[in-house]
N, CA, C and O atoms as a DFTB+ gen file, in Angstrom:
356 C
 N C O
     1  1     113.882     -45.834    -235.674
     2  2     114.341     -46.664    -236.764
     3  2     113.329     -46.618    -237.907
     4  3     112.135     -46.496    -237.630
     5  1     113.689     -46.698    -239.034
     6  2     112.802     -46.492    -240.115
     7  2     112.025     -48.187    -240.288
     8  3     112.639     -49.244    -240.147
     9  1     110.809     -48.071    -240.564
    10  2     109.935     -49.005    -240.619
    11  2     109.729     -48.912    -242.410
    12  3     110.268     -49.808    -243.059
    13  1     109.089     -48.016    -243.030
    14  2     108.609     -47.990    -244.134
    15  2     109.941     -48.223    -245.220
    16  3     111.119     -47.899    -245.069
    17  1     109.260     -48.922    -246.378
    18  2     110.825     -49.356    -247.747
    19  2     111.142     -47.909    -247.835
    20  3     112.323     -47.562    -247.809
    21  1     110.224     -47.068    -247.933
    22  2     110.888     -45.765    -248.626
    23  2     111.782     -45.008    -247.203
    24  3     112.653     -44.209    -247.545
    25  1     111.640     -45.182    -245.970
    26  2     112.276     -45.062    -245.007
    27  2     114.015     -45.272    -244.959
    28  3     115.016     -44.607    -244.689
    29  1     113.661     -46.609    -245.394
    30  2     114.989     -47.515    -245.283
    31  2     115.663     -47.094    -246.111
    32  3     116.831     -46.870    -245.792
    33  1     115.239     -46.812    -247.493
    34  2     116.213     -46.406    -248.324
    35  2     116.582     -45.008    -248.188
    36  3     117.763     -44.936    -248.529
    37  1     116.141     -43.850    -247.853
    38  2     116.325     -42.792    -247.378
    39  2     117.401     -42.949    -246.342
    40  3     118.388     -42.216    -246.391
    41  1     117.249     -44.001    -245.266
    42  2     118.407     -44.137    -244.386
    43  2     119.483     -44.234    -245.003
    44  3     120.400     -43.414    -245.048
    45  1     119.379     -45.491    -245.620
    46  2     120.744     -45.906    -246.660
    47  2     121.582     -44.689    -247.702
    48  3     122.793     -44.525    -247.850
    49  1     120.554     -44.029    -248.256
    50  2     121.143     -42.648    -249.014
    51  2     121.872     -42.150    -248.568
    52  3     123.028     -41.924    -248.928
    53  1     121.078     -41.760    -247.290
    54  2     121.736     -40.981    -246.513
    55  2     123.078     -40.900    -246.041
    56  3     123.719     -39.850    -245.982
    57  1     123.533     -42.138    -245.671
    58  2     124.780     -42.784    -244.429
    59  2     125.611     -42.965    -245.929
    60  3     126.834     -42.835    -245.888
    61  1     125.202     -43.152    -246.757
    62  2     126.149     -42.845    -248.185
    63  2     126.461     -42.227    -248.622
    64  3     127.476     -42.431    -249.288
    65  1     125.776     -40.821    -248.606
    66  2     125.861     -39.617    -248.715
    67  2     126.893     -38.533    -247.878
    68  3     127.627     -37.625    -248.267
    69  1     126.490     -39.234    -246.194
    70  2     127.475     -38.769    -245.444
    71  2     128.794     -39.136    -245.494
    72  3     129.710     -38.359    -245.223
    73  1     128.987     -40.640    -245.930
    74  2     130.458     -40.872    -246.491
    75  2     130.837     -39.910    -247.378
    76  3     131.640     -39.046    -247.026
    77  1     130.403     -39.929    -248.418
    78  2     130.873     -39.297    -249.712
    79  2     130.961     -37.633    -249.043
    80  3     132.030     -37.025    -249.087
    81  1     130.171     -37.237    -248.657
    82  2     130.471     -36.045    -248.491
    83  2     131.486     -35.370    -247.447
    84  3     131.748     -34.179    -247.276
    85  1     132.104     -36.834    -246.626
    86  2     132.986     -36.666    -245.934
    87  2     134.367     -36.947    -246.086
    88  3     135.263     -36.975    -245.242
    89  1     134.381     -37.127    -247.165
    90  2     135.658     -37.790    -247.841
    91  2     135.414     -36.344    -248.532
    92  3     136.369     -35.701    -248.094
    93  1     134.861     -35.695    -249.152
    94  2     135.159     -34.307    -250.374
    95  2     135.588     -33.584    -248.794
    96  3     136.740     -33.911    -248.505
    97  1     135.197     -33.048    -248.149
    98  2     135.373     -32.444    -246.898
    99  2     136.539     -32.585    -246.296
   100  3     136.895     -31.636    -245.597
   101  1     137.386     -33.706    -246.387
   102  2     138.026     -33.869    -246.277
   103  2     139.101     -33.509    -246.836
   104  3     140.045     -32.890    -246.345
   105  1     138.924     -34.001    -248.139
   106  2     139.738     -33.316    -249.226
   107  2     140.379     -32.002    -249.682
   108  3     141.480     -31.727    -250.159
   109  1     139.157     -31.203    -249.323
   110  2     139.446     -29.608    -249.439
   111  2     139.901     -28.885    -248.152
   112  3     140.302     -27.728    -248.273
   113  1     139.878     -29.442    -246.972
   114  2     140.771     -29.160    -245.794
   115  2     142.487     -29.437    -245.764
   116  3     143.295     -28.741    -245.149
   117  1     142.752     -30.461    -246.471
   118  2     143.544     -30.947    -246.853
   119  2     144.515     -29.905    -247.845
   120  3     145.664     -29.492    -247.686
   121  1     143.865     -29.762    -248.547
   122  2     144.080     -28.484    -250.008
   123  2     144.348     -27.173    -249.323
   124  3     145.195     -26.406    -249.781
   125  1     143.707     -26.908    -248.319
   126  2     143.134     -25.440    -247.375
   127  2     144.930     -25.868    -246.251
   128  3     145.507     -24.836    -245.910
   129  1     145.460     -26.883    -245.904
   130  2     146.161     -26.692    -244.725
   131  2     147.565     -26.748    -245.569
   132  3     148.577     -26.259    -245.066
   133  1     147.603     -27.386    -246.926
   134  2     148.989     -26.803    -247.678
   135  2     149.180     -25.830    -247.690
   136  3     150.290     -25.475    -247.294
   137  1     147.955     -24.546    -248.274
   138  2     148.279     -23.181    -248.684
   139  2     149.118     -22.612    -247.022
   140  3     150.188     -22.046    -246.796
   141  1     147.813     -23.192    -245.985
   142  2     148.619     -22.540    -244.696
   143  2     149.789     -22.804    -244.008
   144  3     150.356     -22.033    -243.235
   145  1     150.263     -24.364    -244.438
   146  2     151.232     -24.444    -244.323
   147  2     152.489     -23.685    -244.677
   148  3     153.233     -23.365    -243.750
   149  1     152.850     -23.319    -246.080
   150  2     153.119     -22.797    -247.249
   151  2     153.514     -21.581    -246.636
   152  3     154.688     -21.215    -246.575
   153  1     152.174     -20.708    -246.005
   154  2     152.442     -19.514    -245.749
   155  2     153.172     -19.384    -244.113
   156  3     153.858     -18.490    -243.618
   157  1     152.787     -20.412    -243.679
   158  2     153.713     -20.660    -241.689
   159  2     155.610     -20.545    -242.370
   160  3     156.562     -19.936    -241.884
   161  1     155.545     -21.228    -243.366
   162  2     157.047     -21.690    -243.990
   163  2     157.581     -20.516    -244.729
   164  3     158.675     -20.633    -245.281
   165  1     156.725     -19.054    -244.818
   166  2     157.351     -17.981    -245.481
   167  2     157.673     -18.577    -246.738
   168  3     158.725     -18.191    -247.248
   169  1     156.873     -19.598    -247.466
   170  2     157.282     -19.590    -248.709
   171  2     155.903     -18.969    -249.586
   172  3     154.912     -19.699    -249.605
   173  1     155.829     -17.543    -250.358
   174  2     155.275     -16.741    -250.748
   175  2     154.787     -17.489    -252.328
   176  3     153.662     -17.491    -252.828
   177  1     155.836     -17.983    -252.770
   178  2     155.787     -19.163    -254.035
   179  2     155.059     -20.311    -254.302
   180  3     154.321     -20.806    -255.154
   181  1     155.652     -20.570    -253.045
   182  2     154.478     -21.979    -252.995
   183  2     153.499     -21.934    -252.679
   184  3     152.755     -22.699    -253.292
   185  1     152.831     -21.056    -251.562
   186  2     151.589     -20.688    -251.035
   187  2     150.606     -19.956    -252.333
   188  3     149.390     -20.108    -252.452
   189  1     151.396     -19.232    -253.135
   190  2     150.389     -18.967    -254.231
   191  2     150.406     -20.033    -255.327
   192  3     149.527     -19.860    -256.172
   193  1     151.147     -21.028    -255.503
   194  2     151.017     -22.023    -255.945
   195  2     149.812     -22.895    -255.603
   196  3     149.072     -23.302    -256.499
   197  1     149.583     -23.219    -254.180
   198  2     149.368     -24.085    -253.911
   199  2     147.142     -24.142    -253.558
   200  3     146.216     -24.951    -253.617
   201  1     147.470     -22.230    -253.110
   202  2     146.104     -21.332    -253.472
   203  2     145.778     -21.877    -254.737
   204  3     145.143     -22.930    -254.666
   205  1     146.009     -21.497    -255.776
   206  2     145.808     -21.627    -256.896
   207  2     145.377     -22.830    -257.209
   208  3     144.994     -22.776    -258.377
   209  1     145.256     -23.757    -256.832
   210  2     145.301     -25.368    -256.857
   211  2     144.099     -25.420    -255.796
   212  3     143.148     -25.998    -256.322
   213  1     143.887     -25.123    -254.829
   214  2     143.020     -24.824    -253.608
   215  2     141.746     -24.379    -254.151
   216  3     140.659     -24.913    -253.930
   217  1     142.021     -23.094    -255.070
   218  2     140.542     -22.044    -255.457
   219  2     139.295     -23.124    -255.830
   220  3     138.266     -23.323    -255.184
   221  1     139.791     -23.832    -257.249
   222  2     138.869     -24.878    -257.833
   223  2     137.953     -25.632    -257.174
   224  3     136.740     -25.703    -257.373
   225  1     138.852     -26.372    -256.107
   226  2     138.643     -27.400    -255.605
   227  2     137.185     -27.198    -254.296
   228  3     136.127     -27.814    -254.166
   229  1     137.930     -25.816    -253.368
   230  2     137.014     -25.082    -253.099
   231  2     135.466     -24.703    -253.330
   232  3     134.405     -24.880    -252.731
   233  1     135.892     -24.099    -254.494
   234  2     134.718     -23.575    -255.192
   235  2     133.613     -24.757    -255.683
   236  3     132.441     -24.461    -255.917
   237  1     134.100     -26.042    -255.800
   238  2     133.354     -27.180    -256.466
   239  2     132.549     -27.559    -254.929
   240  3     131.341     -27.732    -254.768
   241  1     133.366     -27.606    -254.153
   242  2     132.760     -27.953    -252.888
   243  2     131.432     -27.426    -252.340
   244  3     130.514     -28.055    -251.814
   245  1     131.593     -25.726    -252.666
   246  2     130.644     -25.323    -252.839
   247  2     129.483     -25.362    -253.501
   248  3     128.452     -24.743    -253.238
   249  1     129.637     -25.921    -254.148
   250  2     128.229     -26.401    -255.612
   251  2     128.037     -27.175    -255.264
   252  3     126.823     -27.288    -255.431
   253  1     128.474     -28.216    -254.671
   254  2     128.248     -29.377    -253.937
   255  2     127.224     -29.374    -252.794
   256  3     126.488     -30.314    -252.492
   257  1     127.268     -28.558    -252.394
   258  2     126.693     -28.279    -250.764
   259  2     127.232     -28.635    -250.002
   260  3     126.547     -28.747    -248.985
   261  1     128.772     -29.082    -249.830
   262  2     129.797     -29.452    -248.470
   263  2     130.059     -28.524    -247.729
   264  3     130.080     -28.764    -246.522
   265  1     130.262     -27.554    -248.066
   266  2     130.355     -25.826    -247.272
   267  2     129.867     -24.802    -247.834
   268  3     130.046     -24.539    -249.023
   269  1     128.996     -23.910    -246.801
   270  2     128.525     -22.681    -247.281
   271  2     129.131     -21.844    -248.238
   272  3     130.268     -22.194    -248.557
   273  1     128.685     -20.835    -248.783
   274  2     129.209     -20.181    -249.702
   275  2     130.143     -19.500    -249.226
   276  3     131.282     -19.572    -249.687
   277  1     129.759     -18.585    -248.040
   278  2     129.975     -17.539    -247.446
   279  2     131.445     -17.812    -246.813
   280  3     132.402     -17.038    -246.829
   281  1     131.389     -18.869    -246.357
   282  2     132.726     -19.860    -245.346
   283  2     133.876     -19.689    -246.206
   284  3     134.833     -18.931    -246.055
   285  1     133.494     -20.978    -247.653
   286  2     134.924     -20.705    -248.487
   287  2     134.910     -19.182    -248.834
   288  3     136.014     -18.647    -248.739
   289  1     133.988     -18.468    -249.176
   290  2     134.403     -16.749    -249.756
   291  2     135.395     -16.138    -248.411
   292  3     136.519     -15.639    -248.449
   293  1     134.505     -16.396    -247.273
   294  2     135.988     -15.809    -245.813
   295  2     137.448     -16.336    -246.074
   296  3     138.405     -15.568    -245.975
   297  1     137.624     -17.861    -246.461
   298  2     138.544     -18.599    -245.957
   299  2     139.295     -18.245    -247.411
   300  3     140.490     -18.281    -247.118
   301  1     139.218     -18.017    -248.409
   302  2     139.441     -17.691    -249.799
   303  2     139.908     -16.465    -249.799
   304  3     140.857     -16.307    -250.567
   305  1     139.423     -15.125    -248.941
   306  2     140.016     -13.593    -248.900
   307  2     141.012     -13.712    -247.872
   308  3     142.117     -13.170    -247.900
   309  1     140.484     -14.578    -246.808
   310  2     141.984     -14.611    -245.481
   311  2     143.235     -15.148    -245.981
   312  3     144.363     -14.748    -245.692
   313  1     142.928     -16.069    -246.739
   314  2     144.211     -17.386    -247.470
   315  2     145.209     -15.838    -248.081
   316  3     146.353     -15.481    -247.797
   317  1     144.084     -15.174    -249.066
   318  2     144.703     -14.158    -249.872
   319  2     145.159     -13.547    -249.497
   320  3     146.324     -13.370    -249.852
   321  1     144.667     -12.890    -248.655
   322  2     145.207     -11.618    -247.540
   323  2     146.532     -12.008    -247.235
   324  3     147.547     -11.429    -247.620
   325  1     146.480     -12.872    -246.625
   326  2     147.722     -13.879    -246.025
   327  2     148.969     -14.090    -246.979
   328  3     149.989     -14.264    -246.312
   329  1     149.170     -14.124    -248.256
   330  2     149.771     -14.493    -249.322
   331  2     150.139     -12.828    -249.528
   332  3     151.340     -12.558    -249.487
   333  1     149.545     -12.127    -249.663
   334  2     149.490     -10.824    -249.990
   335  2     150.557     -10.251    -249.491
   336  3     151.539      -9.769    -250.055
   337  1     150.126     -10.398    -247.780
   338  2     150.788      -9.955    -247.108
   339  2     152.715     -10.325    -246.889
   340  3     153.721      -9.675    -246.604
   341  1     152.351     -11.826    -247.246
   342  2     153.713     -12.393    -247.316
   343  2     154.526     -12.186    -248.407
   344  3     155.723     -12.459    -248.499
   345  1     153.740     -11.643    -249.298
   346  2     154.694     -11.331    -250.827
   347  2     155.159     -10.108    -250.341
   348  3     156.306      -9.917    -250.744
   349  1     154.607      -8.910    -249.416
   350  2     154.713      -7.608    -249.578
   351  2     156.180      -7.459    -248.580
   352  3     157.097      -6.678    -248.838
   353  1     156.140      -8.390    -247.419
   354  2     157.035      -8.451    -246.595
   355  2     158.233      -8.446    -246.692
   356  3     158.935      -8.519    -245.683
């Protein structure tokens, strides 16, 4: 348990921090399971719609420090791939 003021408030940051950053985390999973939805539903329209709406949101997350870079860049070429593939079909 933190003893020192500067302790305590570091705790407190913290457990505030983890809210907030779990609510954005949230958010962009959220954004991430329309597109896949979208694409389970063979709708090629909406899924690039809905990507498109996804990319931003994503990408902010990233500047954020909520997810690695590398993670959304995978989950961002698979989404695509995926859309790609469903337009070509």
């Amino acid at each position: 348990m933190a003893n020192s003021p500067q302790a305590k408030k570091r705790a407190r940051q913290n457990e505030k921090n983890r809210k907030h950053n779990a609510s954005l985390r949230s958010m962009a999973r959220t954004y991430i399971k329309k597109v896949q939805a979208n694409i389970e539903a063979n709708k090629p329209e909406e899924a690039q719609a809905a990507f498109q709406q996804a990319q931003p949101i994503m990408d902010s997350m990233v500047n954020k420090g909520v997810f690695a870079k590398n993670k959304i860049a995978r989950q961002k070429s698979r989404l695509s791939a995926r859309i790609k593939a469903l337009k070509s079909a």
